[in-house]
Short mmCIF file of C-alpha atoms in Angstrom, two decimals:
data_model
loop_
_atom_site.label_atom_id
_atom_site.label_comp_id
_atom_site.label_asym_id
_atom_site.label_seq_id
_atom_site.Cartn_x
_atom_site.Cartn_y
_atom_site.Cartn_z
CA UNK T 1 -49.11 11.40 7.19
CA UNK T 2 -46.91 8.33 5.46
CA UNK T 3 -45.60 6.24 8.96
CA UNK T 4 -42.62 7.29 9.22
CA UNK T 5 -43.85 10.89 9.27
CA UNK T 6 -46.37 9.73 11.79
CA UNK T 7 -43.75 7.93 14.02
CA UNK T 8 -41.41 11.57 13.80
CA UNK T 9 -44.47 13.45 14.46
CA UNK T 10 -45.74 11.17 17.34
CA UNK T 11 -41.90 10.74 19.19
CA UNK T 12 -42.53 14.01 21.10
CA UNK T 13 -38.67 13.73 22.14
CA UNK T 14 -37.43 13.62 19.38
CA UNK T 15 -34.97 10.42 20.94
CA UNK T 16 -35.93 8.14 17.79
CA UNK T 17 -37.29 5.91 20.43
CA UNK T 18 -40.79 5.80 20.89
CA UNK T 19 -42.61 5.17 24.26
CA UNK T 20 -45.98 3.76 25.26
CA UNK T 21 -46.76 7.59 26.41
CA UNK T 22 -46.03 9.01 23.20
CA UNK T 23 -47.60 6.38 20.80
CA UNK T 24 -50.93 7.04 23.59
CA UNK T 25 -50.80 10.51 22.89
CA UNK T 26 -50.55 10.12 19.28
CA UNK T 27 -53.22 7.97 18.63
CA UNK T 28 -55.38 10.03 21.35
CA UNK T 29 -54.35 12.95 19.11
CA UNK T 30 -55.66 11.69 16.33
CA UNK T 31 -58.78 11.25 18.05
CA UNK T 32 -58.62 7.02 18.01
CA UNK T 33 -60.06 6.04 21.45
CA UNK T 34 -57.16 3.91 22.30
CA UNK T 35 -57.06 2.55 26.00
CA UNK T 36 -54.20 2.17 28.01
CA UNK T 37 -53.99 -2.08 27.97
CA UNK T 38 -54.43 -1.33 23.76
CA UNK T 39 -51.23 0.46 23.77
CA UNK T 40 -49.27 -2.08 25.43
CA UNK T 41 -50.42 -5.02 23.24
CA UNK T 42 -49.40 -2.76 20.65
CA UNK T 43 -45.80 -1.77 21.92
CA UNK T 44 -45.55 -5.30 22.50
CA UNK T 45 -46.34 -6.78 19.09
CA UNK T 46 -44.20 -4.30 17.57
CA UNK T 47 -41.06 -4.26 19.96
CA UNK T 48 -38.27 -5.94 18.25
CA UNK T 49 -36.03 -6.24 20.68
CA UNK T 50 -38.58 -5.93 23.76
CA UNK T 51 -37.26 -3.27 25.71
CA UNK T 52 -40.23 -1.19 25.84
CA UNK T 53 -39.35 1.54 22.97
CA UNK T 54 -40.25 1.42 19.52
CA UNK T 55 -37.17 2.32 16.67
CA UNK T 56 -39.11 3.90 13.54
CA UNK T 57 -38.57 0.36 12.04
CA UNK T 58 -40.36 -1.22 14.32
CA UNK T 59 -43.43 1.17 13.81
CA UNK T 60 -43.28 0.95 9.80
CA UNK T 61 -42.84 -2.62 9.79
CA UNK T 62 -45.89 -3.15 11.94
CA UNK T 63 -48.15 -0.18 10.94
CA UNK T 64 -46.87 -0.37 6.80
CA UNK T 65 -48.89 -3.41 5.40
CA UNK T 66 -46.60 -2.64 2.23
CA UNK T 67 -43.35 -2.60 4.37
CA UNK T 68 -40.19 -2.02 2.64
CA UNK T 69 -41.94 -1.51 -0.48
CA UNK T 70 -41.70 2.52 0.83
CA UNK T 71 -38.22 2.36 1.72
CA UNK T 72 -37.96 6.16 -0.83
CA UNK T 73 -39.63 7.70 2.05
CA UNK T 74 -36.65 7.61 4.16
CA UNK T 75 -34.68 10.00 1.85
CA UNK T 76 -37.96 12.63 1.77
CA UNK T 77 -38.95 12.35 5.06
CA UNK T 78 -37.70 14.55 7.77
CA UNK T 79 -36.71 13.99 11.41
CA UNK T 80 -38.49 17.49 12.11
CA UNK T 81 -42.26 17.51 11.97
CA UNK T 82 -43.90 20.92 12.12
CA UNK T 83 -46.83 18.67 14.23
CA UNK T 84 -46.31 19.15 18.33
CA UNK T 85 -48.55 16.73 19.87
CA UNK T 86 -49.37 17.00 24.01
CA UNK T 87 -47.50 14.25 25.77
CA UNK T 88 -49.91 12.65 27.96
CA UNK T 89 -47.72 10.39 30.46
CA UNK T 90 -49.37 6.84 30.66
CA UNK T 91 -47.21 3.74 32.67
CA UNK T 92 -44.38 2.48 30.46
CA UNK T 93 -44.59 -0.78 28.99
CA UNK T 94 -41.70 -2.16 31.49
CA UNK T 95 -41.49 -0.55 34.95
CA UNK T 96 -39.07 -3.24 36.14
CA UNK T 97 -37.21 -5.46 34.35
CA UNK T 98 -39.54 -8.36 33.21
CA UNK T 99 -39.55 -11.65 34.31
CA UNK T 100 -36.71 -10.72 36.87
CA UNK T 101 -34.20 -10.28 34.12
CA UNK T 102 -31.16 -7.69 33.75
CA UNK T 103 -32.62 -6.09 30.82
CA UNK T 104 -32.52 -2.40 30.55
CA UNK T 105 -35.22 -0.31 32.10
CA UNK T 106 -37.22 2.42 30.48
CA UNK T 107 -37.27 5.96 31.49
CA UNK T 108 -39.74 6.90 34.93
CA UNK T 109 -43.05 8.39 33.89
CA UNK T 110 -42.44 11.47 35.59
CA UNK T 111 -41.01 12.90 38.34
CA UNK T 112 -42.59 15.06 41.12
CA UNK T 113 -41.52 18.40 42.12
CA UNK T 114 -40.59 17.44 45.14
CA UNK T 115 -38.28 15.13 43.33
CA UNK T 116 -36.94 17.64 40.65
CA UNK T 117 -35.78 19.98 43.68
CA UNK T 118 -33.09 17.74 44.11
CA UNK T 119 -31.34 18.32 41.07
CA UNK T 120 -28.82 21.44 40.76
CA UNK T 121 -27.91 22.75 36.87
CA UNK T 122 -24.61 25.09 37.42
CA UNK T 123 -23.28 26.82 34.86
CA UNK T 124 -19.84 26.03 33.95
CA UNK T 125 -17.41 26.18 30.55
CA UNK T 126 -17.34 23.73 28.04
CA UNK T 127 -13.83 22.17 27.31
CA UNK T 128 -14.03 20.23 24.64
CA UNK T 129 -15.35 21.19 21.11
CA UNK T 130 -16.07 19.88 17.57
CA UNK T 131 -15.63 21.53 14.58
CA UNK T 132 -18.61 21.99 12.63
CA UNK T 133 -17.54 22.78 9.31
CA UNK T 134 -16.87 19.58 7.20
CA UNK T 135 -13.47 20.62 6.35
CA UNK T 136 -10.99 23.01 7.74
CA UNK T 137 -11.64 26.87 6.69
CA UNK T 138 -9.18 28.34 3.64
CA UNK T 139 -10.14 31.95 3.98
CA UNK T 140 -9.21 33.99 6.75
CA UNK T 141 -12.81 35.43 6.46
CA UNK T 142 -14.47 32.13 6.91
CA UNK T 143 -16.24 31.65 9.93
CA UNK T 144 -15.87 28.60 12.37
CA UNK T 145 -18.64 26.71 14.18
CA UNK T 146 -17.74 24.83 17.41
CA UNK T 147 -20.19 22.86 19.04
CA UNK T 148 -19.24 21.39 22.30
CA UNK T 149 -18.45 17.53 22.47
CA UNK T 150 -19.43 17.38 25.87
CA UNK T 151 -22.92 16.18 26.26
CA UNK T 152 -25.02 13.80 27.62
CA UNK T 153 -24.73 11.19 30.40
CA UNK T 154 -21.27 11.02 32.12
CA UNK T 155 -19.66 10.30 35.57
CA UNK T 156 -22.90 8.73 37.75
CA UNK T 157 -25.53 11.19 38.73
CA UNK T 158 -24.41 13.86 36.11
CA UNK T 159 -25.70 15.01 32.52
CA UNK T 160 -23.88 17.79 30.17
CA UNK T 161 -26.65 19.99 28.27
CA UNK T 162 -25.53 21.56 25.70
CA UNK T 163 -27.30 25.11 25.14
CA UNK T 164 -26.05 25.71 21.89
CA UNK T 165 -22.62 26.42 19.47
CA UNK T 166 -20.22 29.00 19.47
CA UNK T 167 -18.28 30.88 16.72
CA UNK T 168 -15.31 32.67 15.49
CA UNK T 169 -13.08 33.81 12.65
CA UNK T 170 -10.23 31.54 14.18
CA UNK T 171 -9.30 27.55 13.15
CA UNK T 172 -8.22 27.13 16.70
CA UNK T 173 -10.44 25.44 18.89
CA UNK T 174 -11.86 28.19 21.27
CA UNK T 175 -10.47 28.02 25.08
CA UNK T 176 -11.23 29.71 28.05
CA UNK T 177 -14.48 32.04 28.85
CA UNK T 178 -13.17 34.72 26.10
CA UNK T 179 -13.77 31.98 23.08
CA UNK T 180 -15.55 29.31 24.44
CA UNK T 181 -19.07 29.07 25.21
CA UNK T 182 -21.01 27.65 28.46
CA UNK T 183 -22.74 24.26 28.93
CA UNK T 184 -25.06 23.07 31.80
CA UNK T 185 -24.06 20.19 34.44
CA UNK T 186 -27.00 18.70 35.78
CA UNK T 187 -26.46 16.85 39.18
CA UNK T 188 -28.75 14.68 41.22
CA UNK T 189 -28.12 15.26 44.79
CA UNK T 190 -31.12 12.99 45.77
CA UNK T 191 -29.10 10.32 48.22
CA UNK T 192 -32.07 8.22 47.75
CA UNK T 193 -30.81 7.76 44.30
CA UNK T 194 -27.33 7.19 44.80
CA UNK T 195 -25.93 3.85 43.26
CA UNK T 196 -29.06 2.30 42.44
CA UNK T 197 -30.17 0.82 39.33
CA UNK T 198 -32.62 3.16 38.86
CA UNK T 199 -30.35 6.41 38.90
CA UNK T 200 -29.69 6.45 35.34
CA UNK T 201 -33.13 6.71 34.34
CA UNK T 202 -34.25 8.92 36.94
CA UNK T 203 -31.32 11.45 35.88
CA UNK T 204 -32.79 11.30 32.33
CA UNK T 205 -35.90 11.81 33.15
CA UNK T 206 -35.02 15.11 35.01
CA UNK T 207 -33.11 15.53 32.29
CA UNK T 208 -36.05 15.40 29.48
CA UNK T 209 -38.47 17.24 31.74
CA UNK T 210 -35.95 20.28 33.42
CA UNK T 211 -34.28 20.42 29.98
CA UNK T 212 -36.06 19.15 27.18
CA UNK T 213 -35.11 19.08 23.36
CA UNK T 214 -36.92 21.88 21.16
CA UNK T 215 -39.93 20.99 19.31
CA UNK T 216 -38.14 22.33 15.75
CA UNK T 217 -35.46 24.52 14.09
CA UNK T 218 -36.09 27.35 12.10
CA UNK T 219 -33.18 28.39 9.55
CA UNK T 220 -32.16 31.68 9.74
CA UNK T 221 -28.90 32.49 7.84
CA UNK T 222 -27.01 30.78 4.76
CA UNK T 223 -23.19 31.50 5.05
CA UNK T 224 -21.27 31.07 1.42
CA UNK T 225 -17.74 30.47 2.26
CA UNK T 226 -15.09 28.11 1.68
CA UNK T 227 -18.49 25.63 2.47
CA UNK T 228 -21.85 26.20 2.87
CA UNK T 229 -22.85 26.94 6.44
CA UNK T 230 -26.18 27.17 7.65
CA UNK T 231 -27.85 28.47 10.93
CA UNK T 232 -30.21 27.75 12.88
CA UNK T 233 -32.76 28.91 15.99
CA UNK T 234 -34.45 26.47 17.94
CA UNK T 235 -38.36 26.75 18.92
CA UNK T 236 -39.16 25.71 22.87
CA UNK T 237 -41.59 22.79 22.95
CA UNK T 238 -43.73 25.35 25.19
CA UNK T 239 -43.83 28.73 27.07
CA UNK T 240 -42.60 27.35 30.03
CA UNK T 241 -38.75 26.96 28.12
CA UNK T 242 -36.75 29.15 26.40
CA UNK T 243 -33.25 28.97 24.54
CA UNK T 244 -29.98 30.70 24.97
CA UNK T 245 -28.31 30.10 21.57
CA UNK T 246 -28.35 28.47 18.12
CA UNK T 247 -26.82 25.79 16.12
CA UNK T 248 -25.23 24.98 12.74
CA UNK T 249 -25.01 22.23 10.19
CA UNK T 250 -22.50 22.28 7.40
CA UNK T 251 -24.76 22.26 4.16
CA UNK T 252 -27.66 24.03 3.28
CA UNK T 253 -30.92 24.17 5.08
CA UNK T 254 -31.72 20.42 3.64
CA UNK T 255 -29.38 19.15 6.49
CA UNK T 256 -31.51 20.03 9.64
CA UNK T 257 -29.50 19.54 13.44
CA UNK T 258 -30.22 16.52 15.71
CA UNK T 259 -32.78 17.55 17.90
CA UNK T 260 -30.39 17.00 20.68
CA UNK T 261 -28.14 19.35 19.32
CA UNK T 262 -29.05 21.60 22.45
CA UNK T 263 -31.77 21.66 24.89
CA UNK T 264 -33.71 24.09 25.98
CA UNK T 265 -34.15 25.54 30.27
CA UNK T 266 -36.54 27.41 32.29
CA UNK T 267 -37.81 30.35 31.71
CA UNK T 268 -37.63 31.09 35.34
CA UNK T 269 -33.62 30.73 35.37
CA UNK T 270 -32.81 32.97 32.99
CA UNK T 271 -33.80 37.15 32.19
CA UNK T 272 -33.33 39.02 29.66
CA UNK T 273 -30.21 41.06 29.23
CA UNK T 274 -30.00 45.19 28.37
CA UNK T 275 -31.26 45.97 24.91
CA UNK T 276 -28.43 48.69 24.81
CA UNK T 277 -26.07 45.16 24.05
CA UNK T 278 -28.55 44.54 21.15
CA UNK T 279 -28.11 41.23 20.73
CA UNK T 280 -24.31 40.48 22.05
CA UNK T 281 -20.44 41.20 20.49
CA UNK T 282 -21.00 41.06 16.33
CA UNK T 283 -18.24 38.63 14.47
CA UNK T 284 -19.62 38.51 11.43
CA UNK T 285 -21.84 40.19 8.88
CA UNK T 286 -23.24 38.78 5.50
CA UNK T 287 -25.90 40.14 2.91
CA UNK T 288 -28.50 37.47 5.02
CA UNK T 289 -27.41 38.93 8.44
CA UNK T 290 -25.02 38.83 10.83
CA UNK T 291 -23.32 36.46 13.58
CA UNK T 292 -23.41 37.48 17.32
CA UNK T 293 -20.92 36.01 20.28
CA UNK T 294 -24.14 36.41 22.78
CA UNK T 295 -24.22 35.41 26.52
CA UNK T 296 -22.45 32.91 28.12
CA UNK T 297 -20.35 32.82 24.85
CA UNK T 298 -23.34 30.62 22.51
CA UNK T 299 -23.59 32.02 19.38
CA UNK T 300 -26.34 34.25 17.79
CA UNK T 301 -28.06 34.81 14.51
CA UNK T 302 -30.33 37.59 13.46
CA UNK T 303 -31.75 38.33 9.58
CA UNK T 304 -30.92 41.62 8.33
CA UNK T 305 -32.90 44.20 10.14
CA UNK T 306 -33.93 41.95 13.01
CA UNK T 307 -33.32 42.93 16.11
CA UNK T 308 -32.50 39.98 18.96
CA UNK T 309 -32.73 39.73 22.65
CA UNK T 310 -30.47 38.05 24.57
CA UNK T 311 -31.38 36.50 27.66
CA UNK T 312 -28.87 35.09 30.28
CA UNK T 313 -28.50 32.89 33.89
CA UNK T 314 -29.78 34.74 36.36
CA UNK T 315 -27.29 32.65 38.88
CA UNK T 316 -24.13 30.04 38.58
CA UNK T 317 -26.40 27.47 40.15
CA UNK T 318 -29.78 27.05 39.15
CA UNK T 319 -32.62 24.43 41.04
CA UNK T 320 -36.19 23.69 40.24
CA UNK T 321 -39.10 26.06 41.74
CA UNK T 322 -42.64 25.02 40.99
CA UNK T 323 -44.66 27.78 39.26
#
């Protein structure tokens, strides 16, 4: 592995940030019998900016004796390493601001299941959408790709997840449950956590473990059009997770998604729907395979031949349950 494949491959969240955890479980991975004091002389003579995380920068610079003299590897290297490496949670470098100063925390280890029931994920649909496709579609054939501008952190106590695009044959944005396609709202409820400092990273934290980001993307169709269209079908970081939909980049399979272009949920909240819908309402067919408007309006892909499975919420409102 060159470093910044090693830095992709050890950033288990795919966040471009790395933490003391993941750089532990990296090096543990690679069988180097690293202590837990090691790593955090480490993070800290690498931090730049010393909030605890390491930028892929950071981790060349310091791990690179040659430095920028590999600066070609940025163009050849991709974001998504085939490598899944076990997180093993260690205490983050900063667990309160140090020296008493206002700087920005770091994420909480973990939290405990007793903590994670007081989250609630309901189901709702998305509002606001982004066109996909680089430039607006000449062909009344062409298909459009809307993935839902809603996402992440917003009012206090709340996260969007985005569960994947939708698609159509219109240049209208889609509106309403007939074109649209779902997100999840995560809420914490815990009034423990209301208005403190902390909330924010205890709301991402559910966030990463509830409804982490997939460990890769697999392409599975090529669209020619007007542009070059490509789609994609996310792989669950475990069998604990599944996914409801799939994603597209404009381009050919060279331009991968962000792995935060959806997340993945529990297993336990969703089941699979009747094979007699095999697969959801078809919009589109090509000599690759065909498009599918699947449940909760995220869009589909399946390879000629391939038959999919759609799975959807079993309920509006969805809470942890230890297994």
């Amino acid at each position: 592995l060159s470093s910044r494949q090693a830095f992709h491959a050890f950033n288990s969240s795919r966040s471009g940030q790395m933490t003391s955890s993941e750089l532990f479980s990296g090096l543990r991975y690679l069988d180097m019998p690293v202590t837990v004091p090691q790593v955090h002389e480490s993070m800290r003579r690498l931090d730049a900016d010393a909030d605890g995380l390491l930028t892929v920068d950071d981790f060349v610079s310091g791990i690179s004796p040659l430095g920028d003299q590999h600066a070609a590897e940025t163009e050849s290297v991709s974001p998504m390493q085939e490598l899944l490496i076990p997180l093993h949670h260690i205490q983050e470098l900063y667990s309160a601001p140090p020296n008493g100063s206002d700087a920005c925390q770091p994420a909480l280890v973990s939290l405990s299941n007793e903590q994670l029931r007081e989250f609630v994920a309901t189901v709702r649909m998305c509002t606001a959408y982004k066109l996909v496709n680089s430039k607006q579609p000449r062909a009344a054939s062409d298909v459009c790709v809307w993935q839902p501008s809603e996402r992440g952190m917003g009012r206090p106590g709340c996260a969007t997840v985005t569960l994947g695009h939708c698609a159509s044959l219109s240049s209208s944005p889609p509106m309403g449950a007939s074109a649209g396609c779902a997100v999840l709202e995560l809420r914490d409820l815990g009034s423990a956590a209301a208005n403190k400092p902390e909330s924010g990273a205890r709301l991402q934290t559910a966030l990463e473990q509830l409804c982490p980001v997939p460990g890769r993307y697999r392409p599975v169709i090529v669209l020619h059009g007007s542009e070059t269209l490509t789609i994609w079908s996310a792989v669950p970081p475990s069998a604990d997770f599944v996914v409801l939909g799939c994603v597209a980049t404009s381009g050919g399979p060279e331009n991968q998604p962000a792995f935060d272009s959806l997340r993945c949920v529990p297993k336990s909240w969703v089941r699979s729907d009747d094979p007699s819908l095999q697969g959801g309402t078809k919009i589109y067919d090509c000599l690759d395979g065909s498009l599918y408007r699947g449940s909760h309006g995220l869009l589909l892909a399946a390879k000629l031949g391939q038959r999919m499975t759609t799975r959807s919420f079993v309920a509006s409102q969805l809470s942890f349950k230890a297994v």
